[in-house]
Coordinates of C-alpha atoms in Angstrom, one line a residue:
M1 CA 4.5 -18.9 -22.1
D2 CA 2.6 -17.6 -25.1
I3 CA -0.2 -15.0 -25.0
S4 CA -3.0 -17.6 -24.8
R5 CA -1.7 -18.7 -21.3
T6 CA -1.5 -15.2 -19.7
G7 CA -5.0 -15.5 -18.3
D8 CA -3.9 -18.4 -16.1
V9 CA -1.9 -16.0 -14.0
W10 CA -4.0 -12.9 -14.6
W11 CA -2.6 -10.9 -11.7
K12 CA 0.8 -10.5 -13.4
N13 CA -0.8 -8.3 -16.2
A14 CA -3.6 -6.8 -14.1
V15 CA -4.4 -3.1 -13.5
I16 CA -5.5 -2.9 -9.9
Y17 CA -7.6 -0.1 -8.5
C18 CA -7.9 0.3 -4.8
L19 CA -10.9 2.1 -3.3
D20 CA -12.8 2.6 -0.1
V21 CA -16.5 2.0 -0.5
E22 CA -17.5 4.6 2.0
T23 CA -15.7 7.4 0.2
F24 CA -16.5 6.4 -3.4
Q25 CA -20.2 7.1 -4.1
D26 CA -23.2 7.6 -1.8
S27 CA -26.4 6.3 -3.2
N28 CA -28.9 7.2 -0.5
G29 CA -27.9 10.6 0.7
D30 CA -26.7 9.6 4.2
G31 CA -23.2 11.0 3.5
I32 CA -21.5 7.6 3.4
G33 CA -20.5 5.7 0.2
D34 CA -22.1 2.3 -0.3
F35 CA -22.2 -0.7 -2.5
R36 CA -25.1 0.5 -4.5
G37 CA -23.3 3.7 -5.3
L38 CA -20.1 1.8 -6.2
T39 CA -22.2 -0.4 -8.6
R40 CA -23.5 2.7 -10.2
R41 CA -19.9 3.8 -10.9
I42 CA -18.7 0.5 -12.2
D43 CA -18.7 1.7 -15.8
H44 CA -16.3 4.5 -14.9
L45 CA -13.8 1.8 -13.8
A46 CA -14.5 -0.4 -16.8
G47 CA -14.1 2.5 -19.2
L48 CA -10.8 3.4 -17.5
G49 CA -9.5 -0.1 -18.2
V50 CA -9.3 -1.4 -14.6
T51 CA -9.2 -5.2 -14.5
C52 CA -9.2 -5.8 -10.7
I53 CA -10.8 -3.8 -7.9
W54 CA -9.2 -3.9 -4.5
L55 CA -11.8 -3.1 -1.8
M56 CA -10.6 -1.7 1.5
P57 CA -12.4 -3.2 4.5
F58 CA -16.2 -3.2 4.2
Y59 CA -16.9 -5.5 7.1
P60 CA -18.8 -4.5 10.3
T61 CA -16.5 -2.4 12.3
A62 CA -16.1 -0.3 15.5
N63 CA -14.9 2.4 13.1
Q64 CA -11.9 3.5 15.1
D65 CA -9.4 2.8 12.4
D66 CA -11.3 3.3 9.1
G67 CA -12.7 -0.3 9.0
Y68 CA -9.5 -2.1 9.9
D69 CA -10.9 -2.7 13.4
I70 CA -13.2 -5.5 12.4
T71 CA -16.1 -6.8 14.6
D72 CA -17.4 -9.5 12.2
Y73 CA -15.5 -11.2 9.4
Y74 CA -18.6 -12.6 7.8
G75 CA -20.7 -9.6 7.0
V76 CA -21.0 -6.1 5.4
D77 CA -21.0 -3.0 7.5
P78 CA -24.7 -1.9 7.5
R79 CA -23.7 1.7 6.6
L80 CA -22.4 0.3 3.3
G81 CA -25.3 -1.9 2.4
T82 CA -26.1 -5.6 2.7
L83 CA -24.6 -8.9 1.5
G84 CA -27.2 -8.7 -1.3
D85 CA -25.8 -5.3 -2.4
L86 CA -22.3 -6.8 -2.4
A87 CA -23.5 -9.7 -4.5
V88 CA -25.0 -7.4 -7.0
F89 CA -21.8 -5.4 -7.2
L90 CA -19.7 -8.5 -7.7
R91 CA -21.9 -9.8 -10.4
T92 CA -21.9 -6.4 -12.2
A93 CA -18.1 -6.2 -12.0
R94 CA -17.8 -9.7 -13.4
D95 CA -20.0 -8.7 -16.3
R96 CA -17.6 -5.8 -17.0
G97 CA -14.6 -8.1 -17.0
I98 CA -13.4 -6.9 -13.6
R99 CA -12.2 -9.2 -10.8
V100 CA -12.6 -8.1 -7.1
I101 CA -10.3 -8.7 -4.2
A102 CA -10.7 -7.4 -0.7
D103 CA -8.5 -6.7 2.3
L104 CA -7.9 -9.7 4.6
V105 CA -7.2 -8.2 8.0
V106 CA -6.6 -11.2 10.3
N107 CA -3.5 -10.1 12.3
H108 CA -5.9 -8.4 14.8
T109 CA -9.5 -7.7 15.5
S110 CA -11.4 -4.9 17.2
D111 CA -11.6 -5.1 20.9
R112 CA -15.4 -5.1 20.4
H113 CA -15.3 -8.3 18.3
P114 CA -17.3 -11.0 20.1
W115 CA -14.2 -13.2 20.3
F116 CA -12.3 -10.6 22.3
Q117 CA -15.4 -9.7 24.3
A118 CA -15.6 -13.3 25.4
A119 CA -11.8 -13.7 25.8
S120 CA -11.6 -10.6 28.0
S121 CA -14.6 -11.4 30.2
D122 CA -13.2 -14.7 31.7
R123 CA -9.7 -16.3 31.8
N124 CA -11.5 -19.6 31.3
S125 CA -13.2 -18.5 28.1
P126 CA -12.7 -20.8 25.1
Y127 CA -11.7 -17.7 23.2
R128 CA -9.0 -16.7 25.7
D129 CA -6.2 -18.3 23.7
W130 CA -7.4 -16.7 20.5
Y131 CA -5.4 -13.6 21.7
V132 CA -2.0 -13.2 23.4
W133 CA -2.1 -12.6 27.2
R134 CA 0.8 -12.2 29.6
D135 CA 1.1 -11.6 33.4
Q136 CA 4.0 -9.3 32.7
I137 CA 5.4 -7.6 29.6
P138 CA 7.9 -10.1 28.2
A139 CA 11.5 -8.9 28.0
H140 CA 12.0 -10.2 24.5
G141 CA 8.6 -9.5 23.0
P142 CA 7.9 -7.1 20.1
D143 CA 8.8 -3.5 20.7
D144 CA 8.3 -1.8 17.3
L145 CA 5.5 0.7 17.3
V146 CA 3.4 1.0 14.2
F147 CA 1.8 4.2 15.4
P148 CA 4.3 5.9 17.6
D149 CA 2.2 9.1 17.7
K150 CA -0.6 7.2 19.5
E151 CA 0.9 4.3 21.3
N152 CA 3.9 3.8 23.6
S153 CA 3.8 0.1 24.1
N154 CA 2.7 -3.1 22.3
W155 CA 1.1 -4.3 25.5
E156 CA -2.1 -3.1 27.1
W157 CA -3.2 -3.8 30.7
H158 CA -6.6 -5.4 31.0
E159 CA -8.0 -4.6 34.5
E160 CA -10.9 -7.0 34.6
T161 CA -8.8 -10.2 34.0
G162 CA -5.4 -8.8 35.4
Q163 CA -3.2 -9.5 32.4
Y164 CA -1.6 -7.6 29.5
Y165 CA -2.7 -8.3 25.9
L166 CA -0.6 -7.9 22.8
H167 CA -1.4 -5.3 20.1
R168 CA 1.1 -4.2 17.5
F169 CA -1.2 -1.6 16.1
Y170 CA -3.7 0.4 18.2
R171 CA -4.6 -0.7 21.7
H172 CA -8.2 -1.2 20.5
Q173 CA -6.9 -3.8 18.0
P174 CA -5.7 -6.8 20.0
D175 CA -3.6 -9.2 18.1
L176 CA -5.0 -12.7 17.2
N177 CA -2.8 -15.6 18.4
I178 CA -1.7 -17.1 15.1
G179 CA 0.0 -19.8 17.1
N180 CA -3.4 -21.2 18.0
P181 CA -4.5 -23.8 15.4
K182 CA -8.1 -22.8 16.0
V183 CA -7.3 -19.3 14.8
R184 CA -5.5 -20.6 11.8
D185 CA -8.5 -22.8 11.0
E186 CA -10.8 -19.8 11.3
I187 CA -8.8 -17.9 8.8
H188 CA -9.4 -20.7 6.3
R189 CA -13.1 -20.4 7.0
I190 CA -13.1 -16.7 6.4
V191 CA -11.3 -16.8 3.1
G192 CA -13.4 -19.8 2.0
F193 CA -16.6 -17.9 2.8
W194 CA -15.7 -14.8 0.7
L195 CA -14.3 -16.9 -2.2
Q196 CA -17.7 -18.7 -2.3
L197 CA -19.5 -15.4 -2.6
G198 CA -17.4 -14.4 -5.6
L199 CA -14.2 -12.6 -4.5
S200 CA -11.1 -13.4 -6.6
G201 CA -8.6 -13.1 -3.8
F202 CA -7.3 -10.9 -1.1
R203 CA -4.8 -8.2 -0.3
V204 CA -3.4 -9.6 3.0
D205 CA -2.8 -6.8 5.5
A206 CA 0.5 -6.5 7.4
V207 CA 1.8 -10.0 6.5
P208 CA 5.0 -9.8 8.5
F209 CA 2.9 -9.0 11.7
L210 CA 0.6 -11.9 10.8
L211 CA 3.4 -14.3 10.7
E212 CA 5.3 -12.8 13.7
T213 CA 5.3 -15.0 16.8
D214 CA 7.4 -12.9 19.2
G215 CA 5.7 -12.8 22.6
M216 CA 3.3 -15.6 21.7
N217 CA 5.0 -18.7 23.1
A218 CA 4.1 -20.4 19.8
P219 CA 5.0 -24.1 19.5
A220 CA 8.6 -24.6 18.4
E221 CA 7.6 -26.8 15.6
L222 CA 5.2 -24.2 14.1
D223 CA 6.5 -22.8 10.8
L224 CA 4.1 -20.1 9.7
H225 CA 5.6 -20.0 6.2
D226 CA 4.4 -23.6 5.9
W227 CA 1.0 -22.4 7.1
L228 CA 1.0 -19.6 4.5
R229 CA 1.7 -22.2 1.9
D230 CA -1.2 -24.3 3.2
L231 CA -3.4 -21.2 3.1
R232 CA -2.6 -20.7 -0.6
R233 CA -3.2 -24.4 -1.4
F234 CA -6.6 -24.1 0.4
I235 CA -7.5 -21.0 -1.6
M236 CA -6.5 -22.6 -4.9
R237 CA -8.6 -25.6 -4.1
R238 CA -11.6 -23.3 -3.6
C239 CA -10.8 -20.9 -6.5
G240 CA -7.9 -22.1 -8.7
D241 CA -6.9 -18.6 -10.0
A242 CA -7.4 -16.6 -6.8
L243 CA -4.8 -14.0 -5.8
L244 CA -2.9 -13.5 -2.6
L245 CA -1.4 -10.0 -2.7
G246 CA 0.7 -9.2 0.4
E247 CA 1.5 -6.0 2.2
V248 CA 5.2 -6.7 3.1
N249 CA 7.2 -3.6 3.7
L250 CA 10.6 -5.2 4.2
A251 CA 13.9 -5.2 2.5
Y252 CA 13.9 -7.2 -0.8
Q253 CA 15.8 -10.2 0.6
D254 CA 13.2 -10.5 3.4
V255 CA 10.2 -9.9 1.1
R256 CA 11.2 -12.8 -1.1
R257 CA 10.7 -15.3 1.8
F258 CA 7.0 -14.4 1.7
Y259 CA 6.7 -15.6 -1.9
G260 CA 8.2 -19.0 -0.8
D261 CA 11.7 -18.3 -2.1
D262 CA 12.7 -20.1 -5.3
G263 CA 9.8 -22.5 -5.3
G264 CA 7.0 -20.0 -4.8
G265 CA 3.8 -21.4 -3.2
E266 CA 3.1 -18.6 -0.7
L267 CA 2.0 -15.1 -1.8
N268 CA 1.4 -14.6 -5.5
M269 CA 2.3 -10.9 -5.4
C270 CA 3.7 -8.3 -3.0
L271 CA 3.3 -4.6 -3.0
D272 CA 6.8 -3.2 -3.8
F273 CA 7.6 -0.7 -1.1
N274 CA 11.3 -0.7 -2.0
M275 CA 10.7 0.5 -5.6
N276 CA 8.1 2.9 -4.4
Q277 CA 10.6 4.7 -2.2
A278 CA 13.2 4.6 -5.0
L279 CA 10.6 6.4 -7.1
A280 CA 10.3 9.2 -4.6
L281 CA 14.1 9.7 -4.5
A282 CA 14.4 9.6 -8.3
L283 CA 11.6 12.2 -8.8
V284 CA 13.2 14.5 -6.3
R285 CA 16.7 14.2 -7.7
E286 CA 15.6 14.1 -11.4
D287 CA 18.1 11.2 -11.6
A288 CA 17.3 7.6 -12.5
G289 CA 20.0 6.2 -10.2
A290 CA 17.7 5.2 -7.4
L291 CA 15.4 3.3 -9.8
V292 CA 18.3 1.6 -11.5
H293 CA 19.7 0.5 -8.1
G294 CA 16.2 -0.7 -7.0
L295 CA 15.8 -2.8 -10.2
R296 CA 19.2 -4.4 -9.8
A297 CA 18.4 -5.3 -6.2
M298 CA 14.9 -6.7 -7.1
P299 CA 15.0 -10.5 -6.6
K300 CA 13.9 -12.9 -9.3
L301 CA 10.6 -14.6 -8.6
H302 CA 8.9 -17.8 -9.5
P303 CA 7.4 -17.4 -13.0
D304 CA 3.8 -17.4 -11.7
D305 CA 4.5 -14.6 -9.1
G306 CA 4.9 -10.9 -9.6
W307 CA 5.3 -7.5 -8.1
A308 CA 2.6 -4.8 -7.6
H309 CA 3.9 -1.3 -8.2
F310 CA 2.3 1.9 -7.0
A311 CA 2.9 5.6 -6.9
R312 CA 0.6 6.3 -3.9
N313 CA -1.3 4.1 -1.6
H314 CA -4.0 4.5 1.1
D315 CA -1.6 5.1 4.0
E316 CA 1.2 7.6 4.4
W317 CA 3.9 7.5 1.7
S318 CA 6.4 5.6 3.8
L319 CA 10.1 6.5 3.3
D320 CA 11.4 4.2 6.0
K321 CA 13.8 2.4 3.6
L322 CA 15.7 5.6 2.8
T323 CA 18.6 6.9 4.8
E324 CA 17.8 9.8 7.1
A325 CA 19.6 12.2 4.7
E326 CA 17.6 10.8 1.7
R327 CA 14.3 11.0 3.7
Q328 CA 15.0 14.6 4.6
E329 CA 15.8 15.4 1.0
V330 CA 12.4 14.0 -0.1
F331 CA 10.7 15.9 2.8
R332 CA 12.2 19.2 1.7
A333 CA 11.0 18.7 -1.8
F334 CA 7.6 17.1 -1.3
G335 CA 6.4 17.9 2.2
P336 CA 8.5 20.6 3.9
R337 CA 5.8 21.4 6.5
K338 CA 5.4 19.3 9.6
D339 CA 1.7 18.9 8.9
M340 CA 2.6 17.2 5.6
Q341 CA 4.7 14.6 7.4
L342 CA 3.7 11.6 9.6
F343 CA 5.6 9.5 12.1
G344 CA 8.9 11.1 11.0
R345 CA 9.0 8.6 8.2
G346 CA 6.2 9.4 5.7
L347 CA 4.2 12.0 3.8
R348 CA 0.5 12.7 3.9
R349 CA 0.2 14.1 0.4
R350 CA -0.9 12.8 -3.0
I351 CA 1.3 12.9 -6.1
P352 CA -0.2 16.0 -7.9
T353 CA 0.4 18.4 -5.0
M354 CA 3.8 17.0 -4.3
L355 CA 4.7 17.7 -7.9
K356 CA 3.1 21.2 -7.7
G357 CA 0.4 20.4 -10.3
D358 CA 2.9 20.1 -13.2
A359 CA 0.9 17.9 -15.6
A360 CA 4.0 16.5 -17.4
H361 CA 5.7 15.7 -14.1
V362 CA 2.6 13.9 -12.7
R363 CA 2.2 11.9 -15.9
L364 CA 5.9 10.9 -15.8
A365 CA 5.5 9.5 -12.3
Y366 CA 2.6 7.2 -13.4
S367 CA 4.4 6.2 -16.6
L368 CA 7.4 5.1 -14.5
V369 CA 5.1 2.9 -12.3
F370 CA 3.4 1.3 -15.3
A371 CA 6.8 0.7 -17.0
L372 CA 8.2 -1.4 -14.1
P373 CA 8.2 -5.2 -14.3
G374 CA 5.0 -6.1 -12.5
A375 CA 1.4 -5.0 -12.3
P376 CA 0.4 -1.3 -11.6
V377 CA -1.9 -0.4 -8.7
L378 CA -3.9 2.9 -8.6
F379 CA -5.5 4.5 -5.6
Y380 CA -8.9 6.0 -6.3
G381 CA -8.9 9.5 -7.6
E382 CA -5.4 9.2 -9.1
E383 CA -6.9 8.9 -12.5
I384 CA -8.1 12.5 -12.3
G385 CA -5.2 13.9 -10.3
M386 CA -7.0 14.3 -7.0
A387 CA -5.2 16.1 -4.1
E388 CA -5.1 15.3 -0.4
N389 CA -7.0 17.1 2.3
L390 CA -4.6 17.9 5.1
D391 CA -7.5 18.9 7.4
I392 CA -8.3 15.2 7.7
P393 CA -6.0 13.9 10.5
G394 CA -3.2 11.4 10.0
R395 CA -3.2 8.9 7.2
M396 CA -6.7 9.7 6.3
S397 CA -5.7 12.9 4.5
V398 CA -5.5 10.9 1.2
R399 CA -8.9 9.3 1.8
S400 CA -11.3 12.2 1.1
P401 CA -14.4 11.5 -1.0
M402 CA -14.1 10.9 -4.8
Q403 CA -14.7 14.0 -6.9
W404 CA -17.3 13.1 -9.6
S405 CA -18.6 16.5 -10.7
D406 CA -18.5 20.2 -9.8
G407 CA -21.8 20.0 -8.0
P408 CA -22.5 19.9 -4.3
N409 CA -20.1 17.5 -2.5
G410 CA -18.3 16.9 -5.7
G411 CA -21.2 14.6 -6.8
F412 CA -20.2 12.1 -4.1
S413 CA -23.4 12.6 -2.0
T414 CA -26.6 14.6 -1.8
A415 CA -26.3 14.8 2.0
P416 CA -25.8 18.2 3.7
E417 CA -22.1 19.0 3.7
D418 CA -21.8 18.6 7.5
R419 CA -23.0 14.9 7.2
V420 CA -20.6 13.8 4.5
R421 CA -18.3 11.0 5.8
R422 CA -15.1 13.2 5.4
P423 CA -14.6 16.7 4.1
L424 CA -13.9 17.0 0.5
V425 CA -10.8 18.7 -0.9
S426 CA -11.5 22.5 -0.9
G427 CA -10.1 25.4 -2.9
S428 CA -10.2 26.6 -6.4
R429 CA -7.2 24.7 -7.6
W430 CA -7.8 21.2 -6.2
G431 CA -11.4 21.1 -5.2
P432 CA -14.2 19.5 -7.2
K433 CA -14.9 22.7 -9.2
A434 CA -11.4 22.3 -10.8
I435 CA -10.8 18.5 -10.5
N436 CA -13.6 16.1 -11.3
V437 CA -14.5 13.1 -13.5
A438 CA -17.3 14.8 -15.5
A439 CA -15.2 17.7 -16.7
Q440 CA -12.2 15.5 -17.6
E441 CA -14.3 13.1 -19.6
R442 CA -15.0 16.1 -22.0
E443 CA -11.3 17.2 -22.2
G444 CA -9.3 15.3 -24.7
D445 CA -6.0 15.9 -23.0
S446 CA -7.2 15.6 -19.5
M447 CA -5.5 13.5 -16.9
L448 CA -8.4 11.0 -17.0
N449 CA -8.1 10.5 -20.7
W450 CA -4.4 10.2 -20.6
M451 CA -4.6 7.6 -17.8
E452 CA -7.1 5.6 -19.9
R453 CA -4.6 5.6 -22.8
L454 CA -1.8 4.6 -20.4
I455 CA -3.8 1.7 -19.0
R456 CA -4.8 0.6 -22.5
R457 CA -1.2 0.6 -23.7
R458 CA 0.0 -1.2 -20.6
R459 CA -2.6 -3.9 -21.1
E460 CA -1.4 -4.3 -24.7
M461 CA 2.1 -5.0 -23.4
P462 CA 2.3 -8.4 -21.7
E463 CA 6.0 -8.1 -22.3
I464 CA 6.2 -5.9 -19.1
A465 CA 4.5 -8.6 -17.0
F466 CA 6.0 -11.8 -18.5
G467 CA 9.2 -10.8 -20.3
E468 CA 12.8 -10.2 -19.4
W469 CA 13.7 -6.6 -18.6
S470 CA 17.0 -4.8 -19.3
F471 CA 18.4 -1.3 -19.2
I472 CA 18.8 0.7 -22.3
P473 CA 22.3 2.2 -21.7
F474 CA 21.9 5.9 -22.3
P475 CA 24.6 7.9 -20.5
D476 CA 22.4 10.7 -19.4
A477 CA 21.5 10.2 -15.7
A478 CA 18.1 11.8 -16.1
I479 CA 17.0 9.1 -18.5
F480 CA 15.3 6.0 -17.2
A481 CA 15.0 3.6 -20.1
L482 CA 13.8 0.0 -19.9
R483 CA 13.4 -2.6 -22.5
H484 CA 11.1 -5.6 -22.1
D485 CA 11.5 -8.7 -24.3
W486 CA 9.1 -11.6 -24.5
D487 CA 8.1 -14.2 -27.0
G488 CA 9.9 -12.5 -29.9
R489 CA 8.4 -9.1 -29.0
S490 CA 10.2 -6.0 -27.6
V491 CA 9.1 -2.7 -26.2
L492 CA 11.3 0.3 -25.2
L493 CA 10.0 2.6 -22.5
L494 CA 11.9 5.9 -22.2
H495 CA 11.6 8.6 -19.5
N496 CA 13.3 11.9 -18.9
L497 CA 13.2 12.7 -15.2
G498 CA 14.7 16.1 -15.8
K499 CA 13.0 19.5 -16.0
R500 CA 14.9 20.3 -19.2
P501 CA 14.6 18.6 -22.7
C502 CA 17.3 16.1 -23.3
R503 CA 19.1 14.6 -26.3
S504 CA 21.1 11.3 -25.9
E505 CA 22.2 8.3 -27.8
C506 CA 23.4 4.8 -27.2
R507 CA 24.2 1.5 -29.0
L508 CA 21.7 -1.4 -29.3
D509 CA 23.6 -4.4 -30.4
D510 CA 20.7 -6.4 -31.7
A511 CA 18.7 -3.6 -33.4
Q512 CA 19.6 -4.9 -36.8
A513 CA 16.8 -7.5 -36.3
W514 CA 14.2 -4.8 -36.2
A515 CA 12.6 -3.3 -39.3
S516 CA 11.3 -0.3 -37.4
L517 CA 10.2 1.3 -34.2
T518 CA 6.7 2.9 -33.7
T519 CA 5.5 5.3 -31.0
I520 CA 2.7 3.9 -28.9
L521 CA 2.6 6.5 -26.1
G522 CA 4.1 9.9 -25.3
E523 CA 6.0 12.5 -27.2
G524 CA 9.5 12.9 -28.5
S525 CA 11.6 11.8 -31.4
F526 CA 14.0 9.0 -32.1
E527 CA 16.4 7.7 -34.7
L528 CA 17.7 4.2 -35.2
A529 CA 20.7 3.8 -37.5
R530 CA 21.6 0.6 -39.3
D531 CA 24.6 0.1 -37.0
G532 CA 22.4 0.1 -33.9
T533 CA 23.0 3.7 -32.8
F534 CA 19.8 4.8 -31.1
G535 CA 19.2 8.5 -30.6
I536 CA 16.3 10.2 -28.7
D537 CA 15.0 13.6 -28.1
L538 CA 12.7 13.9 -25.1
P539 CA 10.9 17.0 -23.7
A540 CA 11.1 18.0 -20.1
H541 CA 9.6 15.2 -17.9
G542 CA 8.9 13.4 -21.2
V543 CA 7.6 9.9 -21.8
L544 CA 8.1 7.9 -25.0
W545 CA 7.0 4.3 -25.3
L546 CA 8.1 2.4 -28.5
R547 CA 7.4 -1.0 -30.0
A548 CA 10.0 -2.7 -32.1
H549 CA 8.9 -4.5 -35.2
P550 CA 11.0 -7.5 -36.3
Q551 CA 12.2 -7.8 -39.9
T552 CA 9.5 -10.5 -40.4
E553 CA 6.4 -10.3 -38.4
T554 CA 4.0 -13.3 -38.5
I555 CA 1.0 -14.4 -36.6
D556 CA 1.0 -18.0 -35.6
A557 CA -1.7 -20.1 -37.2
P558 CA -4.4 -21.4 -34.8

C-alpha cells in the first residue's frame, strides 16, 4: 500500500476523540451541553488535529445510565437539541475534515422504551420475543455481573406478566433478544438511518454481550459472527468506508474472533484493553516489560483492520486482565484509597492525577499510546490534562464538564452552578482556574500545545498505522523503543519509563542504509555510528521520536 491509498482505510491512521455532548459545551444556559454548543467548539478539535469524533449516546433516554438506557434509536435527546442541530454539526465537522461516529448500543434498551413497554404489558405482544423471558432462572444462563455493586442477578422478576427477563447490565436495561431475526433486522434499519444522516460509522457497545446467546434459546443454526459479517456488509453497501469500532474487553485470542479471524470481515477495529492494562503496569513499574509482552501477544490482523489504543476511556480504568497481585500494585500507586477504586477491578481517576501532575510523566503516557501500532483515542479533556471529580459517583467521576476558561463553570455553561449537569472539578490545582483551554492556548509549552504537536507528528507517520513494527533492542528495562517500517520509510520511537535519566546503546544491523536521523518530537540526544551502534541519552520520563533518512531519498513522479 502506498500513501495515496491510506484514505481508503482511514480509521487505521485516525486520531479519534471521544466526547459526551451533554458535558462538552452548553449553548443556551440550561446547564446541559448540546449540539449547538459542540458545533461552536468544532474549531478547537480541528485545530487540535482530531480526524474523527466519537459521540457517546445522544439519543432520547430515561437517563438512568448516562444515555446508555435508550428509549428511541431514531432521535436526539431534546435536552441536547434537534435532528436539525445534529445535521448542522455533522456538516460543520465534515467541512473541517472530521468524520463522526456514534455509540451503537443495541445489546439492551431502557425499560421505558416503547418496545419493552409493549413486551411487558402482554405476553401476547408482538414485541414479547424482542426480549428474553423465562418462567424460572435457567441453570446455565449468564451469571457474570457487569455492575456487582448494584445488581446481584442477571434476571429480574416482572410481576405483571409473571416471568423473569434477562439483563446483563442494570435491571432497568433489559437485554434485546439477538436470536430474534426481527431484532437483527431492526439493527440494520438503525445503522442505515444514521449512516444516511451522515455518520461515518459506529463504536459498538459491549460486543461480546451483543453476540452472547446464553439463556436465549437461540436457534442452533444461528451463528452471530455470520450476522456480524452481514452487518458489516450492509454498512459497506450504505457507506463504503464506514467504521465499526468494537468494545471487546477479552483476551487477545478471543478479541481476534470479532475481527473475523484471518479473513477479516467483521469489526474494522477494536479498542485494545489488553495493551491499555499493560500500559498501567509499565507506568507503575517504570519497566517496559509489560508493554513488550503485550505487543508480542498481539495477534496479527487483516491488512484493512487495526487496533484503537487509549490511555483513559469514559468508564473505570479496568484492570481485570491483570493478576490480583498486579492489580493491587497498580491500586497502591495510582488509587490507594477505596473511593478511587471501583468494582474491585478498576480506577475512577484520570491520568494526570494518577501521575501526580508530573508533566513529563503525563506526556510520556500519551506518547506511548500514540507510538503503538494502531490508531490513538483521546477522551475529552485529556488534551489539557483534566482531572477527575471523585464527588461524582461511580464511573461518572471522569465525565465532569469540559474546562474551557477560568470563568464561571469553567466556560462550560452560563447556568447557575447548581443547575450544571455535573459538578466541575474543584480546587486550585485541578479546577478551571488552573486547567483550561483558553490559558493553555497562550502557553507555548502547555499540555494542549504539546498534544497538538503529538497529534500532528502522529498523523505524519503512516508507518505506525500501516507498517511493520519491531523492538529496538536496548538492554535497559526502562526503555521502550519501537521501530516502524513501511514503504521504504522508518521511524524510531524511544521512551524512558524511568524517573532517572538514562544512557543506553544497541546495534542496528541495517543502519548503514541510513544517511541520517532527525528529531521530530521530544528531547534527548543520540549517536549513530557507521557500524550501526546506536546510542541514546534520554531525560527522566523522556520521549524522543526520530525519522531515518535513507542514503538516497526520492519522491515518486506522479
